Structures are given as structure tokens and as C-alpha cells.
Coordinates of C-alpha atoms and ligand atoms in Angstrom, one line a residue:
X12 CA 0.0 0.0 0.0
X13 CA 1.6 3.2 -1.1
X14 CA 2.3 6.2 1.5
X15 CA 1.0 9.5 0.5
X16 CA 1.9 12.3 2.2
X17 CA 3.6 12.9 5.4
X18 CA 2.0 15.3 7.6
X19 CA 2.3 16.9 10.9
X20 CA -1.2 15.5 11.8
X21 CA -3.9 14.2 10.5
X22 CA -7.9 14.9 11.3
X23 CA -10.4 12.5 10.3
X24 CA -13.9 14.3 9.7
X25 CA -14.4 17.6 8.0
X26 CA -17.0 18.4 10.9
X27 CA -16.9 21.6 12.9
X28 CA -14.7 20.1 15.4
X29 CA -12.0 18.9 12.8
X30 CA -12.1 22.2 11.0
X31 CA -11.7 23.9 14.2
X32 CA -8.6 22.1 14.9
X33 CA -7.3 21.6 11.4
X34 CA -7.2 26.0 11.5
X35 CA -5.7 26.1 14.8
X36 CA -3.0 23.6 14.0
X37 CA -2.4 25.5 10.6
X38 CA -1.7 28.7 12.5
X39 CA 0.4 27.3 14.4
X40 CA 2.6 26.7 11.5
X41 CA 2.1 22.6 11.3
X42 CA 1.6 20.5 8.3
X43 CA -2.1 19.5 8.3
X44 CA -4.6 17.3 6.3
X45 CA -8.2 16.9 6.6
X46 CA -9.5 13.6 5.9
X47 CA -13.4 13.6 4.8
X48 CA -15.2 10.7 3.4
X49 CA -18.0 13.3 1.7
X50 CA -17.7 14.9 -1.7
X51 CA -18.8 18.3 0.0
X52 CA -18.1 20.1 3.2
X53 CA -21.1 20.5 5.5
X54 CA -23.1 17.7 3.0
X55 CA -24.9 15.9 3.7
X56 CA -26.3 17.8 6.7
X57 CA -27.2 15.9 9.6
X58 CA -28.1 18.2 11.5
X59 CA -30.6 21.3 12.5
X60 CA -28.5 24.0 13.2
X61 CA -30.3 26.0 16.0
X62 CA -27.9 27.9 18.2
X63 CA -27.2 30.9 20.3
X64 CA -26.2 34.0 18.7
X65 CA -23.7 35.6 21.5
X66 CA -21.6 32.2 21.3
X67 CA -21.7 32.3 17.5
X68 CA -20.4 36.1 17.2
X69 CA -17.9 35.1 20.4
X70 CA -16.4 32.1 18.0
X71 CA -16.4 34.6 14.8
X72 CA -19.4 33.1 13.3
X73 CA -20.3 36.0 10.8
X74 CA -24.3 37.1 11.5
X75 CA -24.9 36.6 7.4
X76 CA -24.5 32.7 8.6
X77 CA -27.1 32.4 10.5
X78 CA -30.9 33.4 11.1
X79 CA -31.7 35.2 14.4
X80 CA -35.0 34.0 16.3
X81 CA -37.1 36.6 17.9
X82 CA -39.9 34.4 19.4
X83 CA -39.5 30.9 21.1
X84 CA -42.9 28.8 21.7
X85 CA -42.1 25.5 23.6
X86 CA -45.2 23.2 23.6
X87 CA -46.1 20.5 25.8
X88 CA -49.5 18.1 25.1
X89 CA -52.0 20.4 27.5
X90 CA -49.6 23.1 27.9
X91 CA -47.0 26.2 26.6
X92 CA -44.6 28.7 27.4
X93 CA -43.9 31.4 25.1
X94 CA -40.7 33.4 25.3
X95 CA -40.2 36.7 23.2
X96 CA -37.1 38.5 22.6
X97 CA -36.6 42.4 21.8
X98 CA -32.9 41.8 21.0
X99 CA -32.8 37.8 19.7
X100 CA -30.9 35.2 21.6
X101 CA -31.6 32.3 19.4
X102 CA -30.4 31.7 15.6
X103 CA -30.7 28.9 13.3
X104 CA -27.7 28.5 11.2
X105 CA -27.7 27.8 7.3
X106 CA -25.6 24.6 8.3
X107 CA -23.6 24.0 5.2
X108 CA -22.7 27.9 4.6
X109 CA -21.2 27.6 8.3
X110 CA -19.1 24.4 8.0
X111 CA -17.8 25.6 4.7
X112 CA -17.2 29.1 6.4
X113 CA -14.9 27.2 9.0
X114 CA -13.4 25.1 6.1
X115 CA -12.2 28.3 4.6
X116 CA -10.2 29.7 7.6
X117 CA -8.7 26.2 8.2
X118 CA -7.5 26.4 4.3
X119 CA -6.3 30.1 4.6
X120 CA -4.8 29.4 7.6
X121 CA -2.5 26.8 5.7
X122 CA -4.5 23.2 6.4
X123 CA -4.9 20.7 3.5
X124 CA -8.5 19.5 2.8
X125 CA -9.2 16.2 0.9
X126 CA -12.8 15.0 -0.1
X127 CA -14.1 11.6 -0.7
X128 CA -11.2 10.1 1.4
X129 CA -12.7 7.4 3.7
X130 CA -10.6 6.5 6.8
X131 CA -10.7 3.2 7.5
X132 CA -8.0 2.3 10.8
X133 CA -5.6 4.0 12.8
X134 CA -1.5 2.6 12.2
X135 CA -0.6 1.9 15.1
X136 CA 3.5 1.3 15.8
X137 CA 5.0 0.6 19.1
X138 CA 2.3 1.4 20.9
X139 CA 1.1 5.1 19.2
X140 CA -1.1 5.9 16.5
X141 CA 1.5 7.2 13.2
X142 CA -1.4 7.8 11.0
X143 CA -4.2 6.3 9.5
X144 CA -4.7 3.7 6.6
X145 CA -7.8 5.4 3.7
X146 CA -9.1 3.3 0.8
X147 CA -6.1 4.9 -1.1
X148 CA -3.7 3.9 0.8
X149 CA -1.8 5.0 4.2
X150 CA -1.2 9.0 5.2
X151 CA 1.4 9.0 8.0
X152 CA 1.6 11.6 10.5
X153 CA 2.9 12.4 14.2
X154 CA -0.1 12.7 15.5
X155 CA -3.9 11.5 14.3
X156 CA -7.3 13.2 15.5
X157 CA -10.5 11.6 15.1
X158 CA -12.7 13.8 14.6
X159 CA -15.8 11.4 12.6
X160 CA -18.5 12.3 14.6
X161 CA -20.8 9.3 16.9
X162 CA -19.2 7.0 14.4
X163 CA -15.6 7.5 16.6
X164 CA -13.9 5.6 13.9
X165 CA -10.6 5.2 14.8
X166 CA -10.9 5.7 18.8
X167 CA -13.5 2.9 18.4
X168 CA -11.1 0.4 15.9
X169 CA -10.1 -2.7 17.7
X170 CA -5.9 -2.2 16.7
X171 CA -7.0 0.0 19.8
X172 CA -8.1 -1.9 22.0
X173 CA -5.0 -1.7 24.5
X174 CA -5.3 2.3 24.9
X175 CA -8.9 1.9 25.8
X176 CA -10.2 5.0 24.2
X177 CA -13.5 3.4 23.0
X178 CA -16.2 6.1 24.2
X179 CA -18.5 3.1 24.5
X180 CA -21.6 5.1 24.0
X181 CA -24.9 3.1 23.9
X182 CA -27.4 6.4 24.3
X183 CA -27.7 7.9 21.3
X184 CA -30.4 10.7 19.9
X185 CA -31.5 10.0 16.7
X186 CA -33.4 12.4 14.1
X187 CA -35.2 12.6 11.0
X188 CA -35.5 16.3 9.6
X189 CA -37.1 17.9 6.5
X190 CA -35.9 21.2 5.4
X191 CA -39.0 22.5 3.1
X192 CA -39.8 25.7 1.2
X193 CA -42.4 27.0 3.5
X194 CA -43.9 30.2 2.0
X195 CA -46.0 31.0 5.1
X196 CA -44.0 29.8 8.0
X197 CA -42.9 32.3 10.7
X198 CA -39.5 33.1 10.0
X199 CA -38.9 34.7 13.9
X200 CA -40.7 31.9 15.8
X201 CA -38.6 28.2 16.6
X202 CA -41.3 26.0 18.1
X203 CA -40.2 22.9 20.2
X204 CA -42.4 20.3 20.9
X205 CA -42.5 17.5 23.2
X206 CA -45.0 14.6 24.5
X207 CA -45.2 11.0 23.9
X208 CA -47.4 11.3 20.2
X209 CA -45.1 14.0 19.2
X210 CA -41.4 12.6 20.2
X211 CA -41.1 10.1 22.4
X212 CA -38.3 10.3 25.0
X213 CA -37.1 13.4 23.0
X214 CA -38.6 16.5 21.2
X215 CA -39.3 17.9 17.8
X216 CA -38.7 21.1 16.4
X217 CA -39.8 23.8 13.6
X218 CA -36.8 26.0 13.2
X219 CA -36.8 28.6 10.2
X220 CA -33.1 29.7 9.1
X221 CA -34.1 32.5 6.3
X222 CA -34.9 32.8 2.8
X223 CA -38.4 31.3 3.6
X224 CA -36.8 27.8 4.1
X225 CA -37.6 25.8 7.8
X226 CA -36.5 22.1 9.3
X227 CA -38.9 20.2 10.7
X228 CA -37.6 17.4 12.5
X229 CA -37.7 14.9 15.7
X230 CA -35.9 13.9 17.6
X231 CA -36.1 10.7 20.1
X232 CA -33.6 9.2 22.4
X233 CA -32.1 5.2 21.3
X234 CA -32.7 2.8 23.7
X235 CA -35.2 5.1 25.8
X236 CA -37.5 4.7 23.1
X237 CA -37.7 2.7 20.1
X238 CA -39.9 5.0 17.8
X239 CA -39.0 5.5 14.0
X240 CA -38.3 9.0 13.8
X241 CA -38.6 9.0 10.5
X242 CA -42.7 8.2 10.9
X243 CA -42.8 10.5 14.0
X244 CA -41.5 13.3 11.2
X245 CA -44.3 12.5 8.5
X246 CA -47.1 12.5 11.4
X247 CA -45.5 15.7 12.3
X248 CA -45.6 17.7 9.0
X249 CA -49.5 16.2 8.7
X250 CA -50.4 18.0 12.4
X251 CA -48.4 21.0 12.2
X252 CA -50.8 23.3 11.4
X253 CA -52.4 22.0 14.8
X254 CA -49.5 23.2 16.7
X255 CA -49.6 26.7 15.0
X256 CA -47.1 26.0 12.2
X257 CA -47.9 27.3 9.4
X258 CA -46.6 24.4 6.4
X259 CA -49.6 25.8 3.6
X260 CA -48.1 25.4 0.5
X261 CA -44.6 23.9 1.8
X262 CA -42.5 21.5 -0.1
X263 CA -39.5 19.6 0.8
X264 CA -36.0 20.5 -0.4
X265 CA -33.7 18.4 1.6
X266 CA -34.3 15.2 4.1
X267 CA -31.8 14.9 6.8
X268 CA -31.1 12.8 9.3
X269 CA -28.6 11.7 11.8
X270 CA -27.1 10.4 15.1
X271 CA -25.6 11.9 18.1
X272 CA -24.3 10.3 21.6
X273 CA -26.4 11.6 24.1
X274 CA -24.1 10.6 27.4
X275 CA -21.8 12.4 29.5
X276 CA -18.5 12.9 27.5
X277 CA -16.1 10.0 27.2
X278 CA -13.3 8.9 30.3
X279 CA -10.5 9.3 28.2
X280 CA -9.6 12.0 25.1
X281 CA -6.1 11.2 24.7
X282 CA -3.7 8.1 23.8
X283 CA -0.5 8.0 22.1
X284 CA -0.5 10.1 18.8
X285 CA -4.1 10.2 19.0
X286 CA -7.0 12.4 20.0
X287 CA -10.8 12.7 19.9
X288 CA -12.4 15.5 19.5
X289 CA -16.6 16.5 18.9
X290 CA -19.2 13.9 18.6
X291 CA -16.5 11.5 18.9
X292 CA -15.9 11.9 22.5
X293 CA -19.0 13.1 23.3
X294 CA -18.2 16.7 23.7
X295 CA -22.2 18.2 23.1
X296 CA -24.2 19.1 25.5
X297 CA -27.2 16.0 25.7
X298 CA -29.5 18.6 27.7
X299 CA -31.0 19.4 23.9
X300 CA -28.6 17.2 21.7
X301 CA -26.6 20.3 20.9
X302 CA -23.0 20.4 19.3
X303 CA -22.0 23.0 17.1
X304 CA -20.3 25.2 19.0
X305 CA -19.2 23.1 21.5
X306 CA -17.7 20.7 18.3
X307 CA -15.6 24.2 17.5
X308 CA -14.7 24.8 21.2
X309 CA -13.6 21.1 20.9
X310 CA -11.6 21.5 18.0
X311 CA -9.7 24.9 19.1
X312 CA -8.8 23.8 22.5
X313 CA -7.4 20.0 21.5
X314 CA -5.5 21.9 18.5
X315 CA -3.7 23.9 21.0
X316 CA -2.7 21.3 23.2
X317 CA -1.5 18.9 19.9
X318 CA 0.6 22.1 18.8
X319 CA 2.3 22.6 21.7
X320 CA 2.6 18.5 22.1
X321 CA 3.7 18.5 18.3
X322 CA 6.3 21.5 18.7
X323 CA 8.0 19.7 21.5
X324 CA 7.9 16.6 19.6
X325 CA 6.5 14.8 22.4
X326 CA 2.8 13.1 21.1
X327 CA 2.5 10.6 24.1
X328 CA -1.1 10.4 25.9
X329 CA 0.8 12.9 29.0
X330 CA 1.3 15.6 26.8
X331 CA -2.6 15.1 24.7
X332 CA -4.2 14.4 27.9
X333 CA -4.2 18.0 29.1
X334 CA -7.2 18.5 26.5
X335 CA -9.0 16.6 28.5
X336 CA -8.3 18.4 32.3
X337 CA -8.8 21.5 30.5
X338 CA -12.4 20.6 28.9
X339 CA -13.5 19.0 31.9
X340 CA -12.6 21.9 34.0
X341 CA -14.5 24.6 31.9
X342 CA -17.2 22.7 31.2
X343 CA -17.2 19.5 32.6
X344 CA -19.9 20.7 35.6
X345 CA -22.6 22.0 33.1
X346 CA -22.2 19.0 30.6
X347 CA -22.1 16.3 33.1
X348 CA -25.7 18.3 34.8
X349 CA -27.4 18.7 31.7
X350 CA -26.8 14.6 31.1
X351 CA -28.6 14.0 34.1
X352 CA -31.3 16.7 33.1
X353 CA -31.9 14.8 29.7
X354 CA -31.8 10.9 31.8
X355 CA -34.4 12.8 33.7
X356 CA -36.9 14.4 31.2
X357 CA -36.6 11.6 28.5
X358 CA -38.8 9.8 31.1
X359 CA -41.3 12.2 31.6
X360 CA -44.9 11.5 30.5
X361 CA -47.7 13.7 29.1
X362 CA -48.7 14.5 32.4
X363 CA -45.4 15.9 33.9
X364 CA -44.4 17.8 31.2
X365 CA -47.9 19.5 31.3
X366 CA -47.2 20.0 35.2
X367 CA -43.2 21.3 34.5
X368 CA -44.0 23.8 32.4
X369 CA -45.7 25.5 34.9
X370 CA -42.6 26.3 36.6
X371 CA -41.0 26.6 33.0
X372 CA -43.3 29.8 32.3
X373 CA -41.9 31.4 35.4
X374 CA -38.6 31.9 33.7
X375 CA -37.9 35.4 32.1
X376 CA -37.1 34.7 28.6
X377 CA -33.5 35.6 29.2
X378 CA -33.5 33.1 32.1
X379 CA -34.9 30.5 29.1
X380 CA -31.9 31.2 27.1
X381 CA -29.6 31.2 29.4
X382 CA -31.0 27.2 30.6
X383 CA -31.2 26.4 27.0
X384 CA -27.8 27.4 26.6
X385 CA -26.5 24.6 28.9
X386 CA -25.5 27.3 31.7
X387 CA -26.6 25.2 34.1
X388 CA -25.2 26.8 37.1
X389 CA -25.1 31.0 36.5
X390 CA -26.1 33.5 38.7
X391 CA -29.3 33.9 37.0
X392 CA -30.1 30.3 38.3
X393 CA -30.0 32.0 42.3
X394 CA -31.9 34.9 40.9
X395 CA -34.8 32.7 39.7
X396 CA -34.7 30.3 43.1
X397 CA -34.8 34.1 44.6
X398 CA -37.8 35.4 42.8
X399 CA -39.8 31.9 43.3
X400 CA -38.8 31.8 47.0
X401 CA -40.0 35.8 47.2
X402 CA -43.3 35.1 45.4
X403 CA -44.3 31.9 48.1
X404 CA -43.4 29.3 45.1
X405 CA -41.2 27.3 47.3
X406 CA -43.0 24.6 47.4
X407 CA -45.1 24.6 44.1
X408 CA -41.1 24.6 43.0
X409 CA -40.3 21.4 44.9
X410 CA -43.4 19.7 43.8
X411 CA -43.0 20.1 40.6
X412 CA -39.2 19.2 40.8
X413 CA -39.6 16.1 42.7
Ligands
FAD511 C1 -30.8 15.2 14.1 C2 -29.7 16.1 14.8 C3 -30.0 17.4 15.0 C4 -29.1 18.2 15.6 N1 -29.4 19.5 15.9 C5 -28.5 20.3 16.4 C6 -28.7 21.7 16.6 O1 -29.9 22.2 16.4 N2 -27.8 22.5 17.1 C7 -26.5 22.0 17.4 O2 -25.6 22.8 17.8 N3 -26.2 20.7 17.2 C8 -27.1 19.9 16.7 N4 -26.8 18.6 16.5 C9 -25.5 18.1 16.9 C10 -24.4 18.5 16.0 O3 -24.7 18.3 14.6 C11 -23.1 17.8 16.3 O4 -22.9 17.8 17.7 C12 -21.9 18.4 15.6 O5 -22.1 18.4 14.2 C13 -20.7 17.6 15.9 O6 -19.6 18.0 15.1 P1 -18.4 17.0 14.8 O7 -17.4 17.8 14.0 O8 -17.9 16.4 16.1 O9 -19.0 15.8 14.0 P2 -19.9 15.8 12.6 O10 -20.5 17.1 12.4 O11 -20.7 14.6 12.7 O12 -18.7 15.6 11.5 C14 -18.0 14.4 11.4 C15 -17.4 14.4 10.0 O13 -16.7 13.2 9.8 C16 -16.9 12.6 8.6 N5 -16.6 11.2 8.7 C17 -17.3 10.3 9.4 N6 -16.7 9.1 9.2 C18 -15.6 9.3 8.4 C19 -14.6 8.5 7.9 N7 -14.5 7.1 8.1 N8 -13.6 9.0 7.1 C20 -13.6 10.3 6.8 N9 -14.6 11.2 7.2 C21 -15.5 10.7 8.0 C22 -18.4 12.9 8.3 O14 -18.7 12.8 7.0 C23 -18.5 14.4 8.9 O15 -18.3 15.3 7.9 C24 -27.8 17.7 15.9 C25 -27.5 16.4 15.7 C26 -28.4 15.6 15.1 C27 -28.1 14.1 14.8

């Protein structure tokens, strides 16, 4: 099998995560290729793009990629709780404009992109990983990061089975999404949806993104429920007019659909000349299965502990490993909450969601965002506890908790 290049590293996945390290590790002057098994970046999309538009600007997201969200209607069976915004928290990116945004820095910034590459196994030599083999043949590099998404690839491949760096994840959410041409669909309002008829164990979604175009989707948690999300999608497009959305006249454009873990991150990031990164170690945040930004956040961090590893020519697991002290430090504590958040809702019936939201319409909408936003633990968190505690909601609050 012929070697192709040499390289300083190597990423598997042209995801957010891989292109957020791929432009790190280019600034930093390093030789790096970007392995993707698509023939286009951010194709096919799997996923439905809704964000928060302070973190997007914060990680130089320009506002032309994505679609701010003025209004936010979150629906239970017998219940709702509307949030407005003057000044829009919420956004809903165009998904493949975004990705390719983030290829583009990573190729200005010096990194090598090749499509239609599939990576098939790590090469692993005396103990590291020195590259990885592709249906063409084998690209060698000092150090290898995985960055394929739930598939984890290479962490998963059994040459590794010594380094243990299997994530292991058996939790997964699991969606079916159209994106249609909806001529009459409210362009400011993301409704999210949850119940057992609508998404079991999960929740479904209408989020517009601009240029009249919304994704419809659901969303439902594998093994917590077995439902096709595929025919919770079609039942949902037949009712949505029920739920106030507006799909007169729509037709679909795209179908996506798609996997993500939906567990607390994985034990281990690092091994010898190898490190995961995104989807692949479980770096979203399962309160909402959401993993754009924290993908990028992924990417930028391990890239700066690889460069600094790869400048001091010293790949082993002790000088990777720091990715991992330093994600779990900053925001270990939220993600590992908002896990136990989602194995608590996924179980809720009709009835308790109905009863929750009760306490959910107490939030200010800014207090919404901030939740939905996976800050689990903010000041605004004691500020609400405050403000229920002040109005005699004590024990409504621990009712409705318990
Ligand atoms: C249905 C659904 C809806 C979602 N909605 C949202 C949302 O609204 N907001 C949000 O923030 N997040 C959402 N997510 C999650 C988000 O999409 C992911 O967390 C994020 O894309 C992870 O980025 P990543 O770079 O780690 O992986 P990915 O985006 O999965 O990228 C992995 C890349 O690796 C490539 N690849 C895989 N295997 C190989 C191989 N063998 N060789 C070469 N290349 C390979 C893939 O083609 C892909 O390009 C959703 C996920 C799903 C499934």
C-alpha cells in the first residue's frame, strides 16, 4: 500500500470540530490534512443547526451565517410557554454555509482538505497511532485526531483496543428532519415540541433559518425509546398546522437525518499520537442534543494542546491528555448536569411535562436562554430560586421538581 503524504497530523472528519482544529494547528505553522469521506463540506447535513447568537459572534461566526429568532414557543401536550425576545438570543444557522465558512479559515490558515477520502483504521506502531490507513492507501503523521462524529472511527477500531479509548456510547439521539420551502412559516418563531405522540423520550422542532426555508424534525432518544423518527416526522408535518405552524403550500427541499451520543462525555480523550475530538468523545451538550459550537470549542482547545505537544515533539497520551483536564474543568460541571437533566426528562410522560411547564413559564425569557444554553449553574439560576422563593413558590417549586 503506497504512503501519500507525510503530515504533521492528520484529522479524520471535515466536521466543525476537525475544522476547528485543522485551523488552529495550521496557525500554528504545522503540516495539516483533513481527511473527509464526503464529496462536499457540510453535505450531507445531519443536523438542525439552531444555536445561540452571543456564542456564534464570540467564536467569529459572521451574522450573514445564521438566522436570528425573535420568538420561542415550547409546547407541551396540554400546555405552553412562550418566550419573546426584543434583541434575539436564538439563531438557526444555514448549516452547510457555516461548516464551509470554518473550512475556509482552516485552508487560509495553511490546512490541506481532501474529499471523498474514507478512513478506515488507525497505524498503530510501538504502541502510538503514526497515521491512519484510507481506501487509497496510508497518510502517515505524528499525530492523528479523530474527529468522525458518533461513528468514533478510529478511537472505536479494535488495533486500539490496549489504549482503551473506546467512548462506548450506547445512548444515542437520533433524528429525522425535512428542510422545506415553507412560504407562510414564521420566519422569527422556533417551536419545540415535546409529549409521547409528538417525540417520544425526545422532542421535535420547527426552526426557520431565512430565505423562507424551515427544518422540521424529531428527535427521540435510542434505547429510551424505540420510535422510527422518520414516521414521528411524516405524522409531524400532517399536524403542524395544529400546533400553529404554518406548512400551507410547503414542499421539501432536503431530508436529513442523523445520530448523536447523548451521554456524559467519554473517560479518556487522549492516547499515544491520538486524540478525539466533537461527537466522537462526546463533547455536546445532551441537555437538547446540541453540538455545534461546542464541536468548534472542541476543535480549538485540543488543536492547541496537539501544537504545543507537536512542537516539543512529544505526542504521548501525558502531553494530549491536558485536552481533557482543560475541557473538563471549563465545562465539565454544566455537561455532566445537563446529562442528568436529559436521563431525567426523556422519562417524563404527558402528564409531567404539562405539570413542569408551569414552573417553565416562570422563567424570564433571558432566564430561558440562558437554561437552553446549557449554563446550568449561573447567577441567574439563584436569581430565579430568589424570585420563586419571594413570590411563596417554594413549594409549588419542589413539587414540581420532585
Ligand atoms: C438530528 C440532529 C439534530 C441536531 N441539531 C443540532 C442543533 O440544532 N444545534 C446544534 O448545535 N447541534 C445539533 N446537533 C448536533 C451537531 O450536529 C453535532 O454535535 C456536531 O455536528 C458535531 O460536530 P463534529 O465535527 O464532532 O461531528 P460531525 O458534524 O458529525 O462531523 C463528522 C465528519 O466526519 C466525517 N466522517 C465520518 N466518518 C468518516 C470516515 N470514516 N472517514 C472520513 N470522514 C468521516 C463525516 O462525513 C462528517 O463530515 C444535531 C445532531 C443531530 C443528529
Amino acid at each position: 500500500m503506497p504512503v501519500i503524504v507525510n503530515n504533521d497530523a492528520i484529522i479524520a472528519g471535515a466536521g466543525p470540530a476537525g475544522l476547528a482544529a485543522a485551523e488552529t494547528l495550521a496557525r500554528a505553522g504545522l503540516e495539516v490534512t483533513v481527511l473527509e469521506q464526503s464529496h462536499e463540506i457540510g453535505s450531507p447535513i445531519r443536523t438542525s443547526g439552531g444555536s445561540f447568537i452571543e456564542e456564534m459572534a464570540a467564536l467569529g461566526i459572521p451574522a450573514h451565517l445564521y438566522h436570528p429568532i425573535s420568538r420561542v414557543r415550547f409546547l407541551t401536550p396540554g400546555n405552553a410557554a412562550v418566550f419573546d425576545y426584543a434583541t434575539p438570543r436564538f439563531c438557526v444557522l444555514d448549516v452547510r454555509g457555516a461548516f464551509q465558512y470554518l473550512a475556509e479559515r482552516a485552508v487560509e490558515a495553511g490546512a490541506r482538505l481532501r474529499l471523498g477520502t474514507r478512513v478506515e483504521a488507525p497505524l498503530v506502531e510501538d504502541g502510538f497511532v503514526r497515521g491512519v490507513r484510507t481506501g487509497a492507501g496510508e497518510q502517515r503523521a505524528r499525530l492523528t485526531i479523530d474527529a468522525t462524529g458518533y461513528r468514533s472511527v478510529l478511537l472505536k477500531h479494535p488495533s486500539l483496543n490496549g489504549a482503551a479509548l473506546d467512548p462506548g456510547f450506547r445512548r444515542f439521539g437520533v433524528g429525522s428532519e425535512y428542510d422545506l420551502l415553507a412560504p407562510h412559516c414564521d420566519q422569527n418563531e422556533a417551536v419545540l415540541l415535546v409529549g409521547g405522540s409528538v417525540a417520544p423520550s425526545g422532542y421535535a422542532w420547527a426552526f426557520p433559518w431565512g430565505r423562507r426555508r424551515v427544518r422540521v424534525g424529531v428527535g427521540v432518544i435510542h434505547p429510551d425509546s424505540r420510535a422510527n423518527p422518520d414516521e414521528c416526522v411524516e405524522k409531524l408535518l400532517k399536524d403542524a398546522g395544529r400546533f400553529g405552524v404554518n406548512l400551507k403550500g410547503a414542499q421539501p427541499l432536503e431530508h436529513h437525518s442523523g445520530l448523536i451520543p447523548s451521554e456524559r462525555y467519554a473517560q479518556k480523550f487522549a492516547g499515544n499520537g491520538i486524540l478525539g475530538i466533537g461527537d466522537a468523545v462526546g463533547n455536546a451538550s445532551s441537555l437538547l442534543g446540541e453540538g455545534i459550537r461546542w464541536a468548534i470549542h472542541a476543535g480549538r482547545m485540543a488543536g492547541e494542546v496537539a501544537a504545543r505537544a507537536l512542537n516539543q515533539d512529544d505526542v504521548s497520551r501525558a502531553r494530549l491528555e491536558p485536552f481533557e483536564r482543560q475541557w473538563s474543568k471549563r465545562f465539565g460541571p454544566d455537561l455532566r448536569l445537563a446529562h442528568q437533566i436529559n436521563l431525567r426528562i426523556s422519562g417524563w410522560d404527558d402528564r409531567q411535562w404539562d405539570q413542569r411547564t408551569e414552573l417553565l413559564k416562570l422563567l424570564s425569557p433571558e432566564q430561558f436562554a440562558e437554561a437552553m444554553k446549557t449554563n446550568l449553574r449561573g447567577r441567574w439560576l439563584w436569581k430565579f430560586a430568589g424570585s420563586l422563593l419571594k413570590k411563596g413558590h417554594a413549594r409549588e417549586l419542589a413539587g414540581r421538581l420532585l
